[in-house]
Tab-separated table of C-alpha atoms and ligand atoms in Angstrom:
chain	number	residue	atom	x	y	z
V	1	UNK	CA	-13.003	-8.292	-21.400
V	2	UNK	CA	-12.814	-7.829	-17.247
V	3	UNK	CA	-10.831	-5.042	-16.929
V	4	UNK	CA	-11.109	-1.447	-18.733
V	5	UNK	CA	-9.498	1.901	-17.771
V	6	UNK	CA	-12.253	4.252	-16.080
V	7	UNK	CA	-12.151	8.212	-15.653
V	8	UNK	CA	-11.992	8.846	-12.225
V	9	UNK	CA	-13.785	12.432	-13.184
V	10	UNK	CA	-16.360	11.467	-15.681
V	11	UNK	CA	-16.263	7.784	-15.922
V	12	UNK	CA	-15.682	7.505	-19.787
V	13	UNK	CA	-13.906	4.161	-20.434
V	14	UNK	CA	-10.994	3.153	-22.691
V	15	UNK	CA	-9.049	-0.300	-23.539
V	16	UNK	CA	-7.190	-1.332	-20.889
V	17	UNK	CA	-4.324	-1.581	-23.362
V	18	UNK	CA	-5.193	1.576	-24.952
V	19	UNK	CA	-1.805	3.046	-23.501
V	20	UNK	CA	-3.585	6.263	-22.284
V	21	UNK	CA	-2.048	7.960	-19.009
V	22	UNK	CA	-5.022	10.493	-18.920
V	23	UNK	CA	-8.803	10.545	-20.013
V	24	UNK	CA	-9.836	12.919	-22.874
V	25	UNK	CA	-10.955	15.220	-19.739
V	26	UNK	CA	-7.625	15.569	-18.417
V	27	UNK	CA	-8.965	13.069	-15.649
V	28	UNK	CA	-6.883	10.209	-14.153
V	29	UNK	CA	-7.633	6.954	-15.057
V	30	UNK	CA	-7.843	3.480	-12.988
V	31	UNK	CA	-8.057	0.382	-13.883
V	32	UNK	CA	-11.756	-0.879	-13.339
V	33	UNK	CA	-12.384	-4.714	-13.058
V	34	UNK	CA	-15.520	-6.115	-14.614
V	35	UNK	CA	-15.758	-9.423	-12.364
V	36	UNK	CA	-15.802	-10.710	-9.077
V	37	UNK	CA	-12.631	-12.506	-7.760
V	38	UNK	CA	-13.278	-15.134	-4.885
V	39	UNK	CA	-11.815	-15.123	-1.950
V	40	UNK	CA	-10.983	-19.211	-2.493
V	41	UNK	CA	-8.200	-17.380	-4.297
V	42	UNK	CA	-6.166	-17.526	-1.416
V	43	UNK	CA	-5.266	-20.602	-1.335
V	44	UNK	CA	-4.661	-20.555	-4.888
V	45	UNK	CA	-2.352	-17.550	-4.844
V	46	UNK	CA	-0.260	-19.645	-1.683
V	47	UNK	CA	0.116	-22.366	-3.992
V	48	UNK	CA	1.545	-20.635	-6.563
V	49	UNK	CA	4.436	-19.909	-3.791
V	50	UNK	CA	5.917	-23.384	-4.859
V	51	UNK	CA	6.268	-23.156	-8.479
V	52	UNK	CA	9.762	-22.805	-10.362
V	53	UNK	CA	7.583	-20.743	-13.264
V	54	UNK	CA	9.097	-17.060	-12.899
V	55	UNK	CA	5.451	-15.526	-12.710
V	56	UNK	CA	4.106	-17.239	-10.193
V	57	UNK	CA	7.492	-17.185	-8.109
V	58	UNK	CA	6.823	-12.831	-8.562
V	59	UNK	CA	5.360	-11.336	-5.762
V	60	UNK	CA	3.515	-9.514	-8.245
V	61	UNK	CA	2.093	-12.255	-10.851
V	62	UNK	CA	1.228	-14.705	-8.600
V	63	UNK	CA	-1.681	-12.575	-7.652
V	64	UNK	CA	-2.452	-11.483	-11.832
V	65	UNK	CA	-6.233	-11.839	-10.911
V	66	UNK	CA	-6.009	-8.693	-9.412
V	67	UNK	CA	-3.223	-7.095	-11.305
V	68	UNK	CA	-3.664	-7.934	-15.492
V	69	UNK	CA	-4.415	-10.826	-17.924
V	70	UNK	CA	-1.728	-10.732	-20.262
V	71	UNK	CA	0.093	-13.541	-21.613
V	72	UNK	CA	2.731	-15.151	-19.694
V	73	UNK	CA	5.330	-14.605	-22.871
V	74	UNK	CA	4.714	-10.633	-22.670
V	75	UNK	CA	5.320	-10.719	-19.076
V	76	UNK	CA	8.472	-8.861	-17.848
V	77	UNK	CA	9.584	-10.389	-14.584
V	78	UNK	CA	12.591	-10.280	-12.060
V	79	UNK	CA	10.896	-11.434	-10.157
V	80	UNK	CA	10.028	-9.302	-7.845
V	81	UNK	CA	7.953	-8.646	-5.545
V	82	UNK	CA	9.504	-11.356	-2.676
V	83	UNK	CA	10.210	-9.105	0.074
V	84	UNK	CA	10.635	-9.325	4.021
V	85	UNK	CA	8.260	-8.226	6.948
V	86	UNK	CA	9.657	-8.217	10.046
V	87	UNK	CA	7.896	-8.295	13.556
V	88	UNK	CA	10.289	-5.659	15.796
V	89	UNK	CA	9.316	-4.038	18.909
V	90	UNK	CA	10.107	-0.381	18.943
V	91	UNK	CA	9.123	2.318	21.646
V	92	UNK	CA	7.691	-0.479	23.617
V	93	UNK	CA	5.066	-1.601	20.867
V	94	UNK	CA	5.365	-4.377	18.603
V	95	UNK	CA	5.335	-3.502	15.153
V	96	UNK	CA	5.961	-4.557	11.499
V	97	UNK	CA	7.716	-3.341	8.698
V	98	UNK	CA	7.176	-4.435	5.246
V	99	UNK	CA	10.409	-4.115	3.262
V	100	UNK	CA	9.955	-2.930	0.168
V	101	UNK	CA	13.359	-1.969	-0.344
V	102	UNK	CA	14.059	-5.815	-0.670
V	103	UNK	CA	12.753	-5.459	-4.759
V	104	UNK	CA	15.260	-6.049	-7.240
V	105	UNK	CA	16.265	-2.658	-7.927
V	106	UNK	CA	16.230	-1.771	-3.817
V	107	UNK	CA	12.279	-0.273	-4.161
V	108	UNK	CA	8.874	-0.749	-4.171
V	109	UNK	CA	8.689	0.960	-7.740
V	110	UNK	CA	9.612	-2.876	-9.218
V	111	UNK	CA	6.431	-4.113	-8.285
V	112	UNK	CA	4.349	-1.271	-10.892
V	113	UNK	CA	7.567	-1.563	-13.537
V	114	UNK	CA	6.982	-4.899	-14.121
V	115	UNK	CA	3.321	-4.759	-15.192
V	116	UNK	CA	4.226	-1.254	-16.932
V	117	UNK	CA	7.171	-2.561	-19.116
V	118	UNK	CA	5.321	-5.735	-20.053
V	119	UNK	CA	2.365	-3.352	-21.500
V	120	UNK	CA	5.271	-1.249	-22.903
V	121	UNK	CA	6.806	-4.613	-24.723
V	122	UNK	CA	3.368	-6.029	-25.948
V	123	UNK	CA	2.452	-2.679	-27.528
V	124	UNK	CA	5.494	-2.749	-29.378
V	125	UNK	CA	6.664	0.952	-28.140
V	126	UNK	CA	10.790	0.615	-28.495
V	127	UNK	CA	11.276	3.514	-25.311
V	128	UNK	CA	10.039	3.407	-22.157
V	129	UNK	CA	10.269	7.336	-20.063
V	130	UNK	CA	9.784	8.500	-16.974
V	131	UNK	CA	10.360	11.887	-14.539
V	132	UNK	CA	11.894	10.584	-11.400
V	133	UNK	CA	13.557	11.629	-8.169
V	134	UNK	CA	15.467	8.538	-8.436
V	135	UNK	CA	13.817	5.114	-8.003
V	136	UNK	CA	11.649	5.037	-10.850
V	137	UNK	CA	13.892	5.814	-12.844
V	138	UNK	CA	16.327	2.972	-11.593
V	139	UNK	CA	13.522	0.383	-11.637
V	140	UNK	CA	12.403	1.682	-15.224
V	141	UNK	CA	15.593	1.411	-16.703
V	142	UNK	CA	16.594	-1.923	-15.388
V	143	UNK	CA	13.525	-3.388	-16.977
V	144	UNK	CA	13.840	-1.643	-19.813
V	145	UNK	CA	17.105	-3.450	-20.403
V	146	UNK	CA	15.600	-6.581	-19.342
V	147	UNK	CA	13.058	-6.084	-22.117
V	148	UNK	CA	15.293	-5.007	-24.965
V	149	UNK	CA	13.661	-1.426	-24.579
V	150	UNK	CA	15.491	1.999	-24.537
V	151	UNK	CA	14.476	3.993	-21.915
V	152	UNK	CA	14.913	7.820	-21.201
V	153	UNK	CA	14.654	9.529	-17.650
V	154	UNK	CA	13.793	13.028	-16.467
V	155	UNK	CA	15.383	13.389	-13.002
V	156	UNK	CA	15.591	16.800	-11.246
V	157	UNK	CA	19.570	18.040	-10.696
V	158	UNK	CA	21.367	17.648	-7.970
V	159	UNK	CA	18.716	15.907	-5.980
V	160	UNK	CA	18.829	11.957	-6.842
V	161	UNK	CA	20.309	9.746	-4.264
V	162	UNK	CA	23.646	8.916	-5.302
V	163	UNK	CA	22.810	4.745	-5.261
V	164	UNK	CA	19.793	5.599	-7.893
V	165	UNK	CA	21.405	7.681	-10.023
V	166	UNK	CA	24.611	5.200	-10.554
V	167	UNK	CA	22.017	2.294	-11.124
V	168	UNK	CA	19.629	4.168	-13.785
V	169	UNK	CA	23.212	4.706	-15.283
V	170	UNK	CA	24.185	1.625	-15.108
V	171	UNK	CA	21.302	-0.043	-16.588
V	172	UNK	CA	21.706	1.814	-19.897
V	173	UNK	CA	19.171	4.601	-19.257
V	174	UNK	CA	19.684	8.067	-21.323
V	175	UNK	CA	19.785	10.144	-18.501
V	176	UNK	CA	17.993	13.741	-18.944
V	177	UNK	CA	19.454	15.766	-16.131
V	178	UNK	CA	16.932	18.497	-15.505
V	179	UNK	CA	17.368	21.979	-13.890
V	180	UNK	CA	14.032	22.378	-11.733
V	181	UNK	CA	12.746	20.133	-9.586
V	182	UNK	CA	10.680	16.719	-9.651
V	183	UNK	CA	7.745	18.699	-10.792
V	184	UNK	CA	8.925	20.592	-13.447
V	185	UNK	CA	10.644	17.192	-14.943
V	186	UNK	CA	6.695	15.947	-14.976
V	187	UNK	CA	5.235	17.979	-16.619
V	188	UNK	CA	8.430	17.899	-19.488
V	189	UNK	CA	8.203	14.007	-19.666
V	190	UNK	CA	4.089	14.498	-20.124
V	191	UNK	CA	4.769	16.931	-22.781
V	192	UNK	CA	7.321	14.508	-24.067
V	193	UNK	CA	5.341	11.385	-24.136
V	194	UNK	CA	2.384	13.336	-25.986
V	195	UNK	CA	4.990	14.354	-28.663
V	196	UNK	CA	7.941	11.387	-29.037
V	197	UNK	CA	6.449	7.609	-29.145
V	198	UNK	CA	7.075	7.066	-25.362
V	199	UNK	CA	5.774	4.992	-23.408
V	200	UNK	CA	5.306	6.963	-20.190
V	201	UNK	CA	5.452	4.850	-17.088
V	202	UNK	CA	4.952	7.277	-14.079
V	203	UNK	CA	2.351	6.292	-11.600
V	204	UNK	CA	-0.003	8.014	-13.716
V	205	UNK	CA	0.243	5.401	-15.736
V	206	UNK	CA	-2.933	3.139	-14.264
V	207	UNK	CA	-1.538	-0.046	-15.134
V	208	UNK	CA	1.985	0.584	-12.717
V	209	UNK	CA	-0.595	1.077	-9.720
V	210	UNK	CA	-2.134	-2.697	-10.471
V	211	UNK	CA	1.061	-3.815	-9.532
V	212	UNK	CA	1.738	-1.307	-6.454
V	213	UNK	CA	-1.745	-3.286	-5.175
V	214	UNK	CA	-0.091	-6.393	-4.555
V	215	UNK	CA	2.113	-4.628	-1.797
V	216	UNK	CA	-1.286	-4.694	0.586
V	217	UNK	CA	-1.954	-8.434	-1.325
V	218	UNK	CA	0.845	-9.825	-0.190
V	219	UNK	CA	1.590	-8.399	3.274
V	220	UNK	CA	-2.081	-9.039	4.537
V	221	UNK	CA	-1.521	-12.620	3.070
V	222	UNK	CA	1.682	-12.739	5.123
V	223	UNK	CA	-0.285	-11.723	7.950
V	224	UNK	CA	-2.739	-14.956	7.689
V	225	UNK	CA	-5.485	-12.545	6.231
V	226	UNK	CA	-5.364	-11.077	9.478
V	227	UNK	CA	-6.202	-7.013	9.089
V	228	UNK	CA	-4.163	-4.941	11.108
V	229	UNK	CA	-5.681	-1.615	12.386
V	230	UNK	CA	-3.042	0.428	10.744
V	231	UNK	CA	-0.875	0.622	7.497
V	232	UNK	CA	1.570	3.321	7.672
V	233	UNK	CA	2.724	4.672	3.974
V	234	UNK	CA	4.957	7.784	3.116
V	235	UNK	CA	3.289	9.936	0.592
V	236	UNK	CA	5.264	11.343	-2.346
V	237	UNK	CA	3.345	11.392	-5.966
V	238	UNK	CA	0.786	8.938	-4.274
V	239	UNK	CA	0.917	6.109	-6.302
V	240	UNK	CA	0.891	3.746	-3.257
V	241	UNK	CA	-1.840	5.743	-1.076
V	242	UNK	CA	-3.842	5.332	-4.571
V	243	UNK	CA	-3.142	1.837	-5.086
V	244	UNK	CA	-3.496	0.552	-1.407
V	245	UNK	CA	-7.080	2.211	-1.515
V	246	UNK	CA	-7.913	0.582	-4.431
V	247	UNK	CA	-6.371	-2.663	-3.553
V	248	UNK	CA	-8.071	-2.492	0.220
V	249	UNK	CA	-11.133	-1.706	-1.670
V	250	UNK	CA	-11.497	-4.275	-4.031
V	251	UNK	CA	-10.462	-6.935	-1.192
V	252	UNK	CA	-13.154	-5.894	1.166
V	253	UNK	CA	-15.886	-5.989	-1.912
V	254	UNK	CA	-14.606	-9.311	-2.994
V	255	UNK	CA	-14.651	-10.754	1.126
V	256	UNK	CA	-10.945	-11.412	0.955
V	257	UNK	CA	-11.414	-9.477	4.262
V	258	UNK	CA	-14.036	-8.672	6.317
V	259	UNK	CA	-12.653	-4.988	7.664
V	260	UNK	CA	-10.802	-2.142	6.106
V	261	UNK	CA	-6.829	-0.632	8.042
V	262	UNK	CA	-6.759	3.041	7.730
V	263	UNK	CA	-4.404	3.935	6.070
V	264	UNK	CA	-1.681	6.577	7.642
V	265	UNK	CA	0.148	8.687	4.750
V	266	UNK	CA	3.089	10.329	5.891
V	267	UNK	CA	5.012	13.212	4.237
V	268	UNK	CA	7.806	15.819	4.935
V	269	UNK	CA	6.809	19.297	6.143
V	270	UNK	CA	8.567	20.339	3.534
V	271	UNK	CA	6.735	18.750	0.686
V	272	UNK	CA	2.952	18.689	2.065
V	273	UNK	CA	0.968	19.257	-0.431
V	274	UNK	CA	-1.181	16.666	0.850
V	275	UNK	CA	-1.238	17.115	4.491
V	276	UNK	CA	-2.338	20.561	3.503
V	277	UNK	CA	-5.233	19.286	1.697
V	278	UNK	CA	-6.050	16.466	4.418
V	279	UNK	CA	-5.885	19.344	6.715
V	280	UNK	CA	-8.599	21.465	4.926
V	281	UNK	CA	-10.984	18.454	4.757
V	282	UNK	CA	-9.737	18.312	1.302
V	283	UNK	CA	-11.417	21.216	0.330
V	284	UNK	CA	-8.384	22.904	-1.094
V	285	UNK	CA	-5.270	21.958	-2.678
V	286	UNK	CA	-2.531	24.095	-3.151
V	287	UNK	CA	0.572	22.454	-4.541
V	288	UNK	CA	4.292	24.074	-3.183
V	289	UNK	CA	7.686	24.534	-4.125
V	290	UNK	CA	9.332	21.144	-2.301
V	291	UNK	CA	12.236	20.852	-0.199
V	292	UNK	CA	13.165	17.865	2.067
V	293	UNK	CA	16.072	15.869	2.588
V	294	UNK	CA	13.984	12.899	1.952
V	295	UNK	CA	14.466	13.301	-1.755
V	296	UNK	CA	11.742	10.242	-2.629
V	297	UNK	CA	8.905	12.297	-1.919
V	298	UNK	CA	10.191	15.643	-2.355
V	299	UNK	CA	6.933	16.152	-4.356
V	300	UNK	CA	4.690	19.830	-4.939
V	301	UNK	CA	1.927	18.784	-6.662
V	302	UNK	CA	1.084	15.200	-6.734
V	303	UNK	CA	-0.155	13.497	-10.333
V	304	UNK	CA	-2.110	11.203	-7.969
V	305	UNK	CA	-3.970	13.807	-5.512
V	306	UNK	CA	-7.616	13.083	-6.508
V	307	UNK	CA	-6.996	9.242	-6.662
V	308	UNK	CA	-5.609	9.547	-3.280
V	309	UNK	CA	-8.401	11.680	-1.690
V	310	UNK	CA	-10.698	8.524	-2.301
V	311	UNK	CA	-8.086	6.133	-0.608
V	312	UNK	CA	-8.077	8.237	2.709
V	313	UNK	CA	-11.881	8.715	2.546
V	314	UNK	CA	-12.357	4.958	1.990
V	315	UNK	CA	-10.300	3.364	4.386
V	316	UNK	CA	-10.913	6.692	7.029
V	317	UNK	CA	-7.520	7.595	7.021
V	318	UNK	CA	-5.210	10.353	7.656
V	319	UNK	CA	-2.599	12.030	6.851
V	320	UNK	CA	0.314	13.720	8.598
V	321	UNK	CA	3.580	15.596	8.249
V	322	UNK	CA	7.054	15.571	9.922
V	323	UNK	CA	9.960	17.112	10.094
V	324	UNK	CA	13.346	15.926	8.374
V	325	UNK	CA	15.214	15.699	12.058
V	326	UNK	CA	12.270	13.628	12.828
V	327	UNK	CA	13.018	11.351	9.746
V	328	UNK	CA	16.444	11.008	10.183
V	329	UNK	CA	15.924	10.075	13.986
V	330	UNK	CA	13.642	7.375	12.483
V	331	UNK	CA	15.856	6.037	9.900
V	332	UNK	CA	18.423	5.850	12.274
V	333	UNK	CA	16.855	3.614	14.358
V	334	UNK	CA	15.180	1.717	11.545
V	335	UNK	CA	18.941	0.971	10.568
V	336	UNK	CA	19.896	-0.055	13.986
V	337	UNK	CA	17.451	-2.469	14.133
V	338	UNK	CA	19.821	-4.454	11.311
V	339	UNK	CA	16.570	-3.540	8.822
V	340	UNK	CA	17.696	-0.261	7.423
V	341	UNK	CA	15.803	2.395	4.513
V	342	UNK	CA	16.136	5.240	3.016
V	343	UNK	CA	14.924	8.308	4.109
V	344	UNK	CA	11.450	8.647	3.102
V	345	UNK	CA	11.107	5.245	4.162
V	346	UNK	CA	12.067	6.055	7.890
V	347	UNK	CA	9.029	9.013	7.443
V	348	UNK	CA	6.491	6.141	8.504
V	349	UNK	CA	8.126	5.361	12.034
V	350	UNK	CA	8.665	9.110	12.505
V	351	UNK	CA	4.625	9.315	11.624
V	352	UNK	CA	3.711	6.675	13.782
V	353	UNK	CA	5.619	8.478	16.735
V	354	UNK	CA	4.153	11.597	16.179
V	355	UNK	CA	0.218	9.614	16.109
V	356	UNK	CA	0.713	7.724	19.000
V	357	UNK	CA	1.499	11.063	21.052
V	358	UNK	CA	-1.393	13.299	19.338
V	359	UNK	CA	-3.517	9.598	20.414
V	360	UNK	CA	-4.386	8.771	17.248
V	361	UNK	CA	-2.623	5.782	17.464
V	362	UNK	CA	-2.956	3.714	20.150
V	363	UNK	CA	0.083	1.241	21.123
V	364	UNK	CA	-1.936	-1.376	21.251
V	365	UNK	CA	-2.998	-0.993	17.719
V	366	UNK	CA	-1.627	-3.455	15.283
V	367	UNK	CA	0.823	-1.365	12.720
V	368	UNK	CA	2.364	-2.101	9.934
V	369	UNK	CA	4.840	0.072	8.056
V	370	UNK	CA	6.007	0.096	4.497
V	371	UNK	CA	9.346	0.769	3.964
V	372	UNK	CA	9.830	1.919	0.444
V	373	UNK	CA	13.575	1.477	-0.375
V	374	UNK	CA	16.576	0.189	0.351
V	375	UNK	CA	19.396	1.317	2.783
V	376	UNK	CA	21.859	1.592	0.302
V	377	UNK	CA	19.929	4.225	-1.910
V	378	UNK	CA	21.197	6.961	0.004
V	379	UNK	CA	24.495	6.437	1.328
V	380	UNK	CA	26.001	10.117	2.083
V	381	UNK	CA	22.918	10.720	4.094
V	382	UNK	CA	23.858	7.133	6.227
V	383	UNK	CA	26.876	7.918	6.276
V	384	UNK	CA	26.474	11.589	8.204
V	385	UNK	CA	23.381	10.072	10.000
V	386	UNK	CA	25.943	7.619	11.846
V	387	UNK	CA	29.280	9.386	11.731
V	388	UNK	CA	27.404	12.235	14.052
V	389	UNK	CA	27.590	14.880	11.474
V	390	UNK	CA	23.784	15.602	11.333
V	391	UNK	CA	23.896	18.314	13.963
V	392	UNK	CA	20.435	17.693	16.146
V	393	UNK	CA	20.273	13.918	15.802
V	394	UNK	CA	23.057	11.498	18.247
V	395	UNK	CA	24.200	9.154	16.583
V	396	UNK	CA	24.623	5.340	17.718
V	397	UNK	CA	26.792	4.377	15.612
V	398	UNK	CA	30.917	4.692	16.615
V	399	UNK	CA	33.265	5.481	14.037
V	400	UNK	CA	37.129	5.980	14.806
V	401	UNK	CA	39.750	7.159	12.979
V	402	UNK	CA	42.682	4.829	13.891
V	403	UNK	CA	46.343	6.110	12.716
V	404	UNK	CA	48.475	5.122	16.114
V	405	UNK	CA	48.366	1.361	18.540
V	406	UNK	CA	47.305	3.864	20.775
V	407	UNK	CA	44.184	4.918	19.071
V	408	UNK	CA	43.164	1.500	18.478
V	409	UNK	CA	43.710	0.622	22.268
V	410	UNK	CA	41.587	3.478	23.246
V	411	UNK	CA	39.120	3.008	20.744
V	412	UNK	CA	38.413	-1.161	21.631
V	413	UNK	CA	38.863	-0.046	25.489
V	414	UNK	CA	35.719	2.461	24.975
V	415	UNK	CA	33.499	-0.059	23.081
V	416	UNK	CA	34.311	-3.169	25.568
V	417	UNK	CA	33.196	-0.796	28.309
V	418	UNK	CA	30.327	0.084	26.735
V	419	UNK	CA	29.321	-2.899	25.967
V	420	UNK	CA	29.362	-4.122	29.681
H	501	PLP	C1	8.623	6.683	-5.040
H	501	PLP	C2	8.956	6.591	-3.628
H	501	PLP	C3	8.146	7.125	-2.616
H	501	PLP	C4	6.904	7.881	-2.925
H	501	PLP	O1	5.858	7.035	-3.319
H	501	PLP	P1	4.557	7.644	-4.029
H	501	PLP	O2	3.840	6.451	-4.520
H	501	PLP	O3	5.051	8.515	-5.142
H	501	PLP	O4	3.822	8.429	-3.011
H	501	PLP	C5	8.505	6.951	-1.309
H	501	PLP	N1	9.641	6.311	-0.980
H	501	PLP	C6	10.449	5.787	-1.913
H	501	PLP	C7	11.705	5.111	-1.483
H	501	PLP	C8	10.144	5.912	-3.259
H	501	PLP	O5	10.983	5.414	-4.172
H	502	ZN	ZN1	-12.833	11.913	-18.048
């Protein structure tokens, strides 16, 4: 056996199929791997790049060393896991962004789902469930479907993103429309899961974060192996700021690389949780009622705190918080770079402003960002962003209403003069 799920508390151990979100101590659990993986791997994984098999064409699978051993026919695959990182200069400093929004279902959540629902299938559970402020729950039901599962999501009311909402629809999820927030639909689909055979596939589940990992895999691969000094995350639940610690962790033990980024978690003011904490030296953490127009992380109380504690301490990272007019001003020029997010993706360029002028950040550090989802999650908040109607933040974007010749003469007269 080289894996086995460890208490992060007590360090009890369970099957790493046991399907157990939580240790009999009410600790979180992590996958712990019994063996060394070397670093000759590399080549091995880049190999696996020109294969027509669907797991090794997943960005996911083609690194299963580090993710699961489970056999190929259980394995529940888009594939995903292919996605873009651009090299763009912004604010004078050249910079990359990892798209992550490029998954099948427009998020990073794809890369966890497909590890999760091929656990769910293999088990033999017949529902897959999840609380979600959007994505998950669009990722989870999509491979649901793909698997032949039912799958039933708690999402808070009012506040999922129009684009995630229609797909979770679309992909045959039940839909469990809850009034409270993110946090109260947690703790239902916990209760839930413990009752109802459900397989629960938050990022508490261990197994999902094994596949976040392979976002750090795969970008530092794309990088040549090269380490930059930086990786720039927004923090929601925390399932990535867990699993890039873990994953920058096990590389550095197993000499995949030779130094450790920091790691940069960024969240809304509104939903800070863990700034908070980060700010007290993590002595205290107080979760809050959330509110944030980015509604991915609009998050009180984190499943993942404790995990995430030992990702900042480990790679010496930090953690900040900005505002939501400093989001959108970032996702607006995130879009008009021809990249585009969402807008808890656009938190990590408004971060990265806000560390280069407390000097945290240097420009001539090496950064990359992850952008977590796709452009088109969220289109009433693009479309005010660029029509102007977000009081505070200019918009670069023209849009005219054309009824008359005349409009449309002024209207092409203005842009060819502006663009001279
Ligand atoms: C889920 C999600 C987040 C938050 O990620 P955590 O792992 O929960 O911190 C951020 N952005 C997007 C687009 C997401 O879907
Ligand atoms: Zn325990």
């Amino acid at each position: 056996m080289e894996r086995v799920l460890k208490c992060v508390r007590c360090g009890k151990t369970y099957d790493v199929f046991s399907s157990k979100t939580r240790c009999d101590c009410g600790g979180l659990l992590e996958v712990s791997l019994q063996c060394t993986l070397s670093p000759n791997l590399k080549d091995e994984f880049l190999k696996r790049r020109m294969s027509l098999e669907p797991y090794n064409e997943s960005g996911v699978w083609r690194y299963r060393e580090f993710v699961l051993d489970i056999e190929p026919n259980s394995i529940v695959t888009l594939p995903e896991g292919r996605t873009n990182l651009y090299k763009k200069v912004v604010d004078g400093m050249e910079v990359y962004f990892k798209h992550e929004g490029e998954n099948p279902t427009g998020s990073f959540k794809d890369r966890g789902m497909t590890v999760g629902v091929s656990v769910a299938k293999k088990l033999g559970f017949k529902i897959t469930a999840c609380a979600s402020t959007g994505n998950t729950s669009a990722s989870l039901a999509s491979y649901s479907a793909h698997a032949g599962l039912k799958s039933v999501v708690f999402v808070p009311k009012g506040k999922v993103a129009l684009g995630k909402l229609s797909q979770a629809l679309a992909y045959g999820a039940n839909v469990l429309e809850i009034s409270g927030d993110f946090d109260y639909a947690m703790k239902l689909v916990q209760e839930a899961s413990s009752e109802y055979k459900l397989y629960l596939l938050n990022s508490l589940n261990p197994l999902r974060l094994e596949g976040q990992k392979t976002i750090i895999i795969n970008t530092l691969e794309e990088l040549g192996w090269v380490v930059p000094d930086w990786i720039i995350v927004p923090g929601g639940n925390l399932g990535n700021t867990s699993a890039f610690g873990k994953a920058l962790k096990e590389l550095f033990e197993f000499k995949f690389i030779d130094k450790v980024p920091r790691l940069a978690v960024i969240q809304a003011e509104g939903a800070s949780p863990f700034y908070r904490a980060f700010k007290s030296g993590f002595k205290e953490f107080e979760p809050m009622k959330a509110e944030t127009i980015a509604t991915a992380i609009r998050i009180g109380n984190p499943v993942n705190y404790e995990k995430a504690v030992k990702s900042i301490e480990f790679t010496q990272g930090v953690v900040e918080s900005v505002s939501d007019l400093e989001i959108l001003e970032a996702k607006r020029d995130i879009d008009n770079l021809g990249i585009g997010c969402e807008p808890s993706s656009a938190s990590t360029l408004a971060g990265l402003r806000k560390l280069r002028k407390s000097g945290v950040i240097k420009s001539s550090d090496f950064v990359v960002m992850i952008l977590t989802g796709n452009l088109l999650k969220d289109p009433d908040t693009s479309i005010n962003l660029h029509t102007g109607n977000i009081k505070d933040v200019k918009s670069r974007s023209r849009f005219f209403e054309i009824e008359t010749l005349k409009d449309l003469e002024d209207a092409l007269k203005k842009i060819v003069l502006e663009g001279e």
